[in-house]
Amino acid sequence: MDGPGAGSCRPHGHADGPPEGEAARSPRDVVRWLRAAGFECTATGSEDHLLDTARRLREAIYALTMGRVAGQALPAGARTVLNDIAQQPAAAPQIGSGGLARLCGDAEALLTFVAREAVLLLGSEMADRVRQCGGDGCAILFLDTSRAGERRWCSMAACGNRHKVAAFRERKQKSPGRF
């Protein structure tokens, strides 16, 4: 399998800093991502270790998911990385004062929780419902929970709509006298 995370599951970093377009440039970016995902992220441990763990986890999940999507054997390096991270102490869900479940913990424990969820998803029958968006240039992976299991877009509001607009314009160009 070619592409990001295909072989060694090493982040695509460079000696002089993160690659262009890298979203996780600092441990603060990892914490920001965890909070945006709805986790209550508290103080972190080793900042260098956190950034490395987040990048390795991301690359491993991507490589394993793409392997599942393509129907290929799962890369051994990616399995090892994911399983190793999933074995660390994880954040535990708690019931908040409003009665809703929430996940609180330090960033490393939250990444471990993410790793465990990835193991449970990719190791289940639901892994067959993981799709790559059919939008031009979109690399988003999503879980197709539609009844028919034929969803093609990460979002109808974004990629699906762009496809529909492009198809409409193409039809209109082929038959200029018709609306």
JSON list of C-alpha atoms in Angstrom, two decimals:
[
{"chain": "A", "resi": 1, "resn": "MET", "atom": "CA", "xyz": [0.00, 0.00, 0.00]},
{"chain": "A", "resi": 2, "resn": "ASP", "atom": "CA", "xyz": [1.35, 3.40, -0.92]},
{"chain": "A", "resi": 3, "resn": "GLY", "atom": "CA", "xyz": [0.64, 6.69, 0.81]},
{"chain": "A", "resi": 4, "resn": "PRO", "atom": "CA", "xyz": [0.91, 8.17, 4.27]},
{"chain": "A", "resi": 5, "resn": "GLY", "atom": "CA", "xyz": [1.64, 5.71, 7.01]},
{"chain": "A", "resi": 6, "resn": "ALA", "atom": "CA", "xyz": [2.12, 2.84, 4.57]},
{"chain": "A", "resi": 7, "resn": "GLY", "atom": "CA", "xyz": [5.27, 1.30, 5.94]},
{"chain": "A", "resi": 8, "resn": "SER", "atom": "CA", "xyz": [6.85, 2.18, 9.21]},
{"chain": "A", "resi": 9, "resn": "CYS", "atom": "CA", "xyz": [4.07, 4.35, 10.65]},
{"chain": "A", "resi": 10, "resn": "ARG", "atom": "CA", "xyz": [6.55, 7.11, 11.28]},
{"chain": "A", "resi": 11, "resn": "PRO", "atom": "CA", "xyz": [5.28, 10.69, 11.15]},
{"chain": "A", "resi": 12, "resn": "HIS", "atom": "CA", "xyz": [6.23, 12.50, 7.99]},
{"chain": "A", "resi": 13, "resn": "GLY", "atom": "CA", "xyz": [8.46, 14.98, 9.82]},
{"chain": "A", "resi": 14, "resn": "HIS", "atom": "CA", "xyz": [11.68, 16.58, 8.71]},
{"chain": "A", "resi": 15, "resn": "ALA", "atom": "CA", "xyz": [14.88, 17.30, 10.60]},
{"chain": "A", "resi": 16, "resn": "ASP", "atom": "CA", "xyz": [14.19, 21.04, 10.31]},
{"chain": "A", "resi": 17, "resn": "GLY", "atom": "CA", "xyz": [10.62, 20.88, 11.61]},
{"chain": "A", "resi": 18, "resn": "PRO", "atom": "CA", "xyz": [7.20, 19.52, 10.73]},
{"chain": "A", "resi": 19, "resn": "PRO", "atom": "CA", "xyz": [6.24, 19.15, 7.08]},
{"chain": "A", "resi": 20, "resn": "GLU", "atom": "CA", "xyz": [4.18, 21.78, 5.29]},
{"chain": "A", "resi": 21, "resn": "GLY", "atom": "CA", "xyz": [0.51, 21.34, 6.10]},
{"chain": "A", "resi": 22, "resn": "GLU", "atom": "CA", "xyz": [1.18, 19.46, 9.36]},
{"chain": "A", "resi": 23, "resn": "ALA", "atom": "CA", "xyz": [-1.66, 20.27, 11.74]},
{"chain": "A", "resi": 24, "resn": "ALA", "atom": "CA", "xyz": [0.04, 18.91, 14.87]},
{"chain": "A", "resi": 25, "resn": "ARG", "atom": "CA", "xyz": [2.98, 21.29, 15.11]},
{"chain": "A", "resi": 26, "resn": "SER", "atom": "CA", "xyz": [3.12, 21.48, 18.90]},
{"chain": "A", "resi": 27, "resn": "PRO", "atom": "CA", "xyz": [1.66, 19.74, 21.94]},
{"chain": "A", "resi": 28, "resn": "ARG", "atom": "CA", "xyz": [-0.77, 22.67, 22.25]},
{"chain": "A", "resi": 29, "resn": "ASP", "atom": "CA", "xyz": [-2.20, 21.70, 18.85]},
{"chain": "A", "resi": 30, "resn": "VAL", "atom": "CA", "xyz": [-2.83, 18.17, 20.12]},
{"chain": "A", "resi": 31, "resn": "VAL", "atom": "CA", "xyz": [-4.60, 19.52, 23.22]},
{"chain": "A", "resi": 32, "resn": "ARG", "atom": "CA", "xyz": [-6.65, 21.89, 21.04]},
{"chain": "A", "resi": 33, "resn": "TRP", "atom": "CA", "xyz": [-7.67, 18.97, 18.79]},
{"chain": "A", "resi": 34, "resn": "LEU", "atom": "CA", "xyz": [-8.70, 16.85, 21.78]},
{"chain": "A", "resi": 35, "resn": "ARG", "atom": "CA", "xyz": [-10.81, 19.71, 23.17]},
{"chain": "A", "resi": 36, "resn": "ALA", "atom": "CA", "xyz": [-12.41, 20.32, 19.75]},
{"chain": "A", "resi": 37, "resn": "ALA", "atom": "CA", "xyz": [-13.31, 16.62, 19.69]},
{"chain": "A", "resi": 38, "resn": "GLY", "atom": "CA", "xyz": [-15.28, 17.15, 22.91]},
{"chain": "A", "resi": 39, "resn": "PHE", "atom": "CA", "xyz": [-12.81, 15.80, 25.45]},
{"chain": "A", "resi": 40, "resn": "GLU", "atom": "CA", "xyz": [-12.05, 17.64, 28.67]},
{"chain": "A", "resi": 41, "resn": "CYS", "atom": "CA", "xyz": [-8.30, 17.73, 28.39]},
{"chain": "A", "resi": 42, "resn": "THR", "atom": "CA", "xyz": [-6.23, 18.61, 31.45]},
{"chain": "A", "resi": 43, "resn": "ALA", "atom": "CA", "xyz": [-2.49, 19.11, 31.88]},
{"chain": "A", "resi": 44, "resn": "THR", "atom": "CA", "xyz": [-0.15, 16.97, 29.86]},
{"chain": "A", "resi": 45, "resn": "GLY", "atom": "CA", "xyz": [2.93, 14.97, 30.66]},
{"chain": "A", "resi": 46, "resn": "SER", "atom": "CA", "xyz": [6.04, 15.09, 28.48]},
{"chain": "A", "resi": 47, "resn": "GLU", "atom": "CA", "xyz": [5.31, 17.54, 25.68]},
{"chain": "A", "resi": 48, "resn": "ASP", "atom": "CA", "xyz": [7.72, 15.95, 23.20]},
{"chain": "A", "resi": 49, "resn": "HIS", "atom": "CA", "xyz": [6.31, 12.51, 23.92]},
{"chain": "A", "resi": 50, "resn": "LEU", "atom": "CA", "xyz": [2.73, 13.79, 23.49]},
{"chain": "A", "resi": 51, "resn": "LEU", "atom": "CA", "xyz": [3.37, 15.21, 20.03]},
{"chain": "A", "resi": 52, "resn": "ASP", "atom": "CA", "xyz": [5.18, 12.07, 18.91]},
{"chain": "A", "resi": 53, "resn": "THR", "atom": "CA", "xyz": [2.41, 9.82, 20.27]},
{"chain": "A", "resi": 54, "resn": "ALA", "atom": "CA", "xyz": [-0.32, 11.86, 18.57]},
{"chain": "A", "resi": 55, "resn": "ARG", "atom": "CA", "xyz": [1.42, 11.75, 15.21]},
{"chain": "A", "resi": 56, "resn": "ARG", "atom": "CA", "xyz": [2.25, 8.04, 15.43]},
{"chain": "A", "resi": 57, "resn": "LEU", "atom": "CA", "xyz": [-1.35, 7.28, 16.45]},
{"chain": "A", "resi": 58, "resn": "ARG", "atom": "CA", "xyz": [-2.76, 9.33, 13.58]},
{"chain": "A", "resi": 59, "resn": "GLU", "atom": "CA", "xyz": [-0.49, 7.62, 11.04]},
{"chain": "A", "resi": 60, "resn": "ALA", "atom": "CA", "xyz": [-1.23, 4.14, 12.39]},
{"chain": "A", "resi": 61, "resn": "ILE", "atom": "CA", "xyz": [-5.00, 4.67, 12.34]},
{"chain": "A", "resi": 62, "resn": "TYR", "atom": "CA", "xyz": [-4.79, 6.04, 8.81]},
{"chain": "A", "resi": 63, "resn": "ALA", "atom": "CA", "xyz": [-2.65, 3.14, 7.53]},
{"chain": "A", "resi": 64, "resn": "LEU", "atom": "CA", "xyz": [-4.90, 0.54, 9.15]},
{"chain": "A", "resi": 65, "resn": "THR", "atom": "CA", "xyz": [-8.08, 2.20, 7.95]},
{"chain": "A", "resi": 66, "resn": "MET", "atom": "CA", "xyz": [-6.79, 2.51, 4.39]},
{"chain": "A", "resi": 67, "resn": "GLY", "atom": "CA", "xyz": [-5.78, -1.15, 4.52]},
{"chain": "A", "resi": 68, "resn": "ARG", "atom": "CA", "xyz": [-9.33, -2.07, 5.56]},
{"chain": "A", "resi": 69, "resn": "VAL", "atom": "CA", "xyz": [-10.87, 0.19, 2.90]},
{"chain": "A", "resi": 70, "resn": "ALA", "atom": "CA", "xyz": [-8.66, -1.37, 0.21]},
{"chain": "A", "resi": 71, "resn": "GLY", "atom": "CA", "xyz": [-9.25, -4.92, 1.47]},
{"chain": "A", "resi": 72, "resn": "GLN", "atom": "CA", "xyz": [-5.53, -5.43, 2.02]},
{"chain": "A", "resi": 73, "resn": "ALA", "atom": "CA", "xyz": [-3.57, -7.04, 4.82]},
{"chain": "A", "resi": 74, "resn": "LEU", "atom": "CA", "xyz": [-3.15, -4.63, 7.72]},
{"chain": "A", "resi": 75, "resn": "PRO", "atom": "CA", "xyz": [0.41, -3.26, 8.02]},
{"chain": "A", "resi": 76, "resn": "ALA", "atom": "CA", "xyz": [2.21, -4.94, 10.91]},
{"chain": "A", "resi": 77, "resn": "GLY", "atom": "CA", "xyz": [3.99, -1.73, 11.94]},
{"chain": "A", "resi": 78, "resn": "ALA", "atom": "CA", "xyz": [0.73, 0.17, 12.19]},
{"chain": "A", "resi": 79, "resn": "ARG", "atom": "CA", "xyz": [-0.89, -2.64, 14.20]},
{"chain": "A", "resi": 80, "resn": "THR", "atom": "CA", "xyz": [2.03, -2.61, 16.63]},
{"chain": "A", "resi": 81, "resn": "VAL", "atom": "CA", "xyz": [1.88, 1.16, 17.09]},
{"chain": "A", "resi": 82, "resn": "LEU", "atom": "CA", "xyz": [-1.89, 1.17, 17.65]},
{"chain": "A", "resi": 83, "resn": "ASN", "atom": "CA", "xyz": [-1.81, -1.80, 20.03]},
{"chain": "A", "resi": 84, "resn": "ASP", "atom": "CA", "xyz": [1.10, -0.34, 22.02]},
{"chain": "A", "resi": 85, "resn": "ILE", "atom": "CA", "xyz": [-0.66, 3.00, 22.50]},
{"chain": "A", "resi": 86, "resn": "ALA", "atom": "CA", "xyz": [-3.96, 1.27, 23.33]},
{"chain": "A", "resi": 87, "resn": "GLN", "atom": "CA", "xyz": [-2.24, -0.62, 26.19]},
{"chain": "A", "resi": 88, "resn": "GLN", "atom": "CA", "xyz": [-1.33, 2.56, 28.06]},
{"chain": "A", "resi": 89, "resn": "PRO", "atom": "CA", "xyz": [-3.50, 3.94, 30.91]},
{"chain": "A", "resi": 90, "resn": "ALA", "atom": "CA", "xyz": [-6.59, 5.53, 29.37]},
{"chain": "A", "resi": 91, "resn": "ALA", "atom": "CA", "xyz": [-9.02, 8.23, 30.38]},
{"chain": "A", "resi": 92, "resn": "ALA", "atom": "CA", "xyz": [-12.25, 6.87, 31.80]},
{"chain": "A", "resi": 93, "resn": "PRO", "atom": "CA", "xyz": [-15.72, 8.20, 31.03]},
{"chain": "A", "resi": 94, "resn": "GLN", "atom": "CA", "xyz": [-17.55, 9.97, 33.85]},
{"chain": "A", "resi": 95, "resn": "ILE", "atom": "CA", "xyz": [-21.09, 11.15, 34.36]},
{"chain": "A", "resi": 96, "resn": "GLY", "atom": "CA", "xyz": [-21.23, 14.94, 34.65]},
{"chain": "A", "resi": 97, "resn": "SER", "atom": "CA", "xyz": [-23.53, 16.98, 36.87]},
{"chain": "A", "resi": 98, "resn": "GLY", "atom": "CA", "xyz": [-26.03, 17.26, 33.99]},
{"chain": "A", "resi": 99, "resn": "GLY", "atom": "CA", "xyz": [-26.23, 13.47, 33.75]},
{"chain": "A", "resi": 100, "resn": "LEU", "atom": "CA", "xyz": [-24.31, 13.25, 30.47]},
{"chain": "A", "resi": 101, "resn": "ALA", "atom": "CA", "xyz": [-21.21, 11.17, 29.93]},
{"chain": "A", "resi": 102, "resn": "ARG", "atom": "CA", "xyz": [-17.98, 13.04, 29.42]},
{"chain": "A", "resi": 103, "resn": "LEU", "atom": "CA", "xyz": [-14.38, 12.05, 28.98]},
{"chain": "A", "resi": 104, "resn": "CYS", "atom": "CA", "xyz": [-11.79, 13.82, 31.09]},
{"chain": "A", "resi": 105, "resn": "GLY", "atom": "CA", "xyz": [-8.10, 13.27, 31.47]},
{"chain": "A", "resi": 106, "resn": "ASP", "atom": "CA", "xyz": [-4.65, 14.32, 30.45]},
{"chain": "A", "resi": 107, "resn": "ALA", "atom": "CA", "xyz": [-3.83, 14.38, 26.76]},
{"chain": "A", "resi": 108, "resn": "GLU", "atom": "CA", "xyz": [-1.88, 11.11, 26.78]},
{"chain": "A", "resi": 109, "resn": "ALA", "atom": "CA", "xyz": [-4.73, 9.23, 28.50]},
{"chain": "A", "resi": 110, "resn": "LEU", "atom": "CA", "xyz": [-7.19, 10.69, 25.99]},
{"chain": "A", "resi": 111, "resn": "LEU", "atom": "CA", "xyz": [-5.01, 9.57, 23.06]},
{"chain": "A", "resi": 112, "resn": "THR", "atom": "CA", "xyz": [-4.99, 6.10, 24.59]},
{"chain": "A", "resi": 113, "resn": "PHE", "atom": "CA", "xyz": [-8.79, 6.20, 24.70]},
{"chain": "A", "resi": 114, "resn": "VAL", "atom": "CA", "xyz": [-8.81, 7.16, 20.99]},
{"chain": "A", "resi": 115, "resn": "ALA", "atom": "CA", "xyz": [-6.45, 4.26, 20.25]},
{"chain": "A", "resi": 116, "resn": "ARG", "atom": "CA", "xyz": [-8.71, 1.80, 22.08]},
{"chain": "A", "resi": 117, "resn": "GLU", "atom": "CA", "xyz": [-11.75, 3.05, 20.18]},
{"chain": "A", "resi": 118, "resn": "ALA", "atom": "CA", "xyz": [-9.83, 2.61, 16.91]},
{"chain": "A", "resi": 119, "resn": "VAL", "atom": "CA", "xyz": [-8.94, -0.96, 17.90]},
{"chain": "A", "resi": 120, "resn": "LEU", "atom": "CA", "xyz": [-12.59, -1.71, 18.68]},
{"chain": "A", "resi": 121, "resn": "LEU", "atom": "CA", "xyz": [-13.81, -0.19, 15.41]},
{"chain": "A", "resi": 122, "resn": "LEU", "atom": "CA", "xyz": [-11.14, -1.57, 13.08]},
{"chain": "A", "resi": 123, "resn": "GLY", "atom": "CA", "xyz": [-11.34, -4.98, 14.73]},
{"chain": "A", "resi": 124, "resn": "SER", "atom": "CA", "xyz": [-15.11, -5.25, 14.34]},
{"chain": "A", "resi": 125, "resn": "GLU", "atom": "CA", "xyz": [-17.61, -5.88, 11.55]},
{"chain": "A", "resi": 126, "resn": "MET", "atom": "CA", "xyz": [-18.22, -2.13, 11.48]},
{"chain": "A", "resi": 127, "resn": "ALA", "atom": "CA", "xyz": [-14.79, -1.71, 9.89]},
{"chain": "A", "resi": 128, "resn": "ASP", "atom": "CA", "xyz": [-16.42, -2.79, 6.64]},
{"chain": "A", "resi": 129, "resn": "ARG", "atom": "CA", "xyz": [-18.48, 0.43, 6.85]},
{"chain": "A", "resi": 130, "resn": "VAL", "atom": "CA", "xyz": [-15.44, 2.72, 6.93]},
{"chain": "A", "resi": 131, "resn": "ARG", "atom": "CA", "xyz": [-15.25, 4.69, 3.69]},
{"chain": "A", "resi": 132, "resn": "GLN", "atom": "CA", "xyz": [-12.99, 7.23, 2.07]},
{"chain": "A", "resi": 133, "resn": "CYS", "atom": "CA", "xyz": [-14.83, 10.29, 0.82]},
{"chain": "A", "resi": 134, "resn": "GLY", "atom": "CA", "xyz": [-15.45, 10.27, -2.92]},
{"chain": "A", "resi": 135, "resn": "GLY", "atom": "CA", "xyz": [-14.95, 14.03, -3.17]},
{"chain": "A", "resi": 136, "resn": "ASP", "atom": "CA", "xyz": [-12.16, 15.27, -5.43]},
{"chain": "A", "resi": 137, "resn": "GLY", "atom": "CA", "xyz": [-9.11, 15.88, -3.27]},
{"chain": "A", "resi": 138, "resn": "CYS", "atom": "CA", "xyz": [-10.87, 14.94, -0.02]},
{"chain": "A", "resi": 139, "resn": "ALA", "atom": "CA", "xyz": [-8.93, 12.55, 2.21]},
{"chain": "A", "resi": 140, "resn": "ILE", "atom": "CA", "xyz": [-11.52, 12.28, 4.98]},
{"chain": "A", "resi": 141, "resn": "LEU", "atom": "CA", "xyz": [-12.40, 8.82, 6.23]},
{"chain": "A", "resi": 142, "resn": "PHE", "atom": "CA", "xyz": [-15.83, 8.28, 7.74]},
{"chain": "A", "resi": 143, "resn": "LEU", "atom": "CA", "xyz": [-18.04, 5.58, 9.20]},
{"chain": "A", "resi": 144, "resn": "ASP", "atom": "CA", "xyz": [-21.04, 4.94, 6.95]},
{"chain": "A", "resi": 145, "resn": "THR", "atom": "CA", "xyz": [-23.98, 4.48, 9.28]},
{"chain": "A", "resi": 146, "resn": "SER", "atom": "CA", "xyz": [-26.61, 4.82, 6.56]},
{"chain": "A", "resi": 147, "resn": "ARG", "atom": "CA", "xyz": [-29.15, 2.02, 6.32]},
{"chain": "A", "resi": 148, "resn": "ALA", "atom": "CA", "xyz": [-28.10, 0.97, 2.82]},
{"chain": "A", "resi": 149, "resn": "GLY", "atom": "CA", "xyz": [-24.38, 1.39, 3.52]},
{"chain": "A", "resi": 150, "resn": "GLU", "atom": "CA", "xyz": [-23.84, 3.28, 0.28]},
{"chain": "A", "resi": 151, "resn": "ARG", "atom": "CA", "xyz": [-22.83, 6.73, 1.50]},
{"chain": "A", "resi": 152, "resn": "ARG", "atom": "CA", "xyz": [-20.13, 8.28, -0.72]},
{"chain": "A", "resi": 153, "resn": "TRP", "atom": "CA", "xyz": [-19.34, 11.62, 0.88]},
{"chain": "A", "resi": 154, "resn": "CYS", "atom": "CA", "xyz": [-17.91, 12.70, 4.21]},
{"chain": "A", "resi": 155, "resn": "SER", "atom": "CA", "xyz": [-20.59, 15.38, 4.21]},
{"chain": "A", "resi": 156, "resn": "MET", "atom": "CA", "xyz": [-23.43, 16.17, 1.84]},
{"chain": "A", "resi": 157, "resn": "ALA", "atom": "CA", "xyz": [-23.09, 19.83, 2.83]},
{"chain": "A", "resi": 158, "resn": "ALA", "atom": "CA", "xyz": [-19.49, 19.93, 1.60]},
{"chain": "A", "resi": 159, "resn": "CYS", "atom": "CA", "xyz": [-18.21, 17.24, -0.78]},
{"chain": "A", "resi": 160, "resn": "GLY", "atom": "CA", "xyz": [-21.60, 15.87, -1.77]},
{"chain": "A", "resi": 161, "resn": "ASN", "atom": "CA", "xyz": [-22.91, 19.30, -2.64]},
{"chain": "A", "resi": 162, "resn": "ARG", "atom": "CA", "xyz": [-19.78, 20.16, -4.65]},
{"chain": "A", "resi": 163, "resn": "HIS", "atom": "CA", "xyz": [-20.28, 16.94, -6.64]},
{"chain": "A", "resi": 164, "resn": "LYS", "atom": "CA", "xyz": [-23.96, 17.70, -7.26]},
{"chain": "A", "resi": 165, "resn": "VAL", "atom": "CA", "xyz": [-23.16, 21.25, -8.42]},
{"chain": "A", "resi": 166, "resn": "ALA", "atom": "CA", "xyz": [-20.41, 19.99, -10.77]},
{"chain": "A", "resi": 167, "resn": "ALA", "atom": "CA", "xyz": [-22.74, 17.33, -12.20]},
{"chain": "A", "resi": 168, "resn": "PHE", "atom": "CA", "xyz": [-25.47, 19.95, -12.73]},
{"chain": "A", "resi": 169, "resn": "ARG", "atom": "CA", "xyz": [-23.05, 22.26, -14.55]},
{"chain": "A", "resi": 170, "resn": "GLU", "atom": "CA", "xyz": [-21.84, 19.39, -16.73]},
{"chain": "A", "resi": 171, "resn": "ARG", "atom": "CA", "xyz": [-25.42, 18.47, -17.68]},
{"chain": "A", "resi": 172, "resn": "LYS", "atom": "CA", "xyz": [-26.20, 22.10, -18.42]},
{"chain": "A", "resi": 173, "resn": "GLN", "atom": "CA", "xyz": [-23.16, 22.43, -20.71]},
{"chain": "A", "resi": 174, "resn": "LYS", "atom": "CA", "xyz": [-24.16, 19.30, -22.66]},
{"chain": "A", "resi": 175, "resn": "SER", "atom": "CA", "xyz": [-27.66, 20.61, -23.32]},
{"chain": "A", "resi": 176, "resn": "PRO", "atom": "CA", "xyz": [-27.38, 24.44, -23.43]},
{"chain": "A", "resi": 177, "resn": "GLY", "atom": "CA", "xyz": [-30.98, 25.07, -24.50]},
{"chain": "A", "resi": 178, "resn": "ARG", "atom": "CA", "xyz": [-32.49, 23.22, -21.57]},
{"chain": "A", "resi": 179, "resn": "PHE", "atom": "CA", "xyz": [-32.71, 24.11, -17.93]}
]
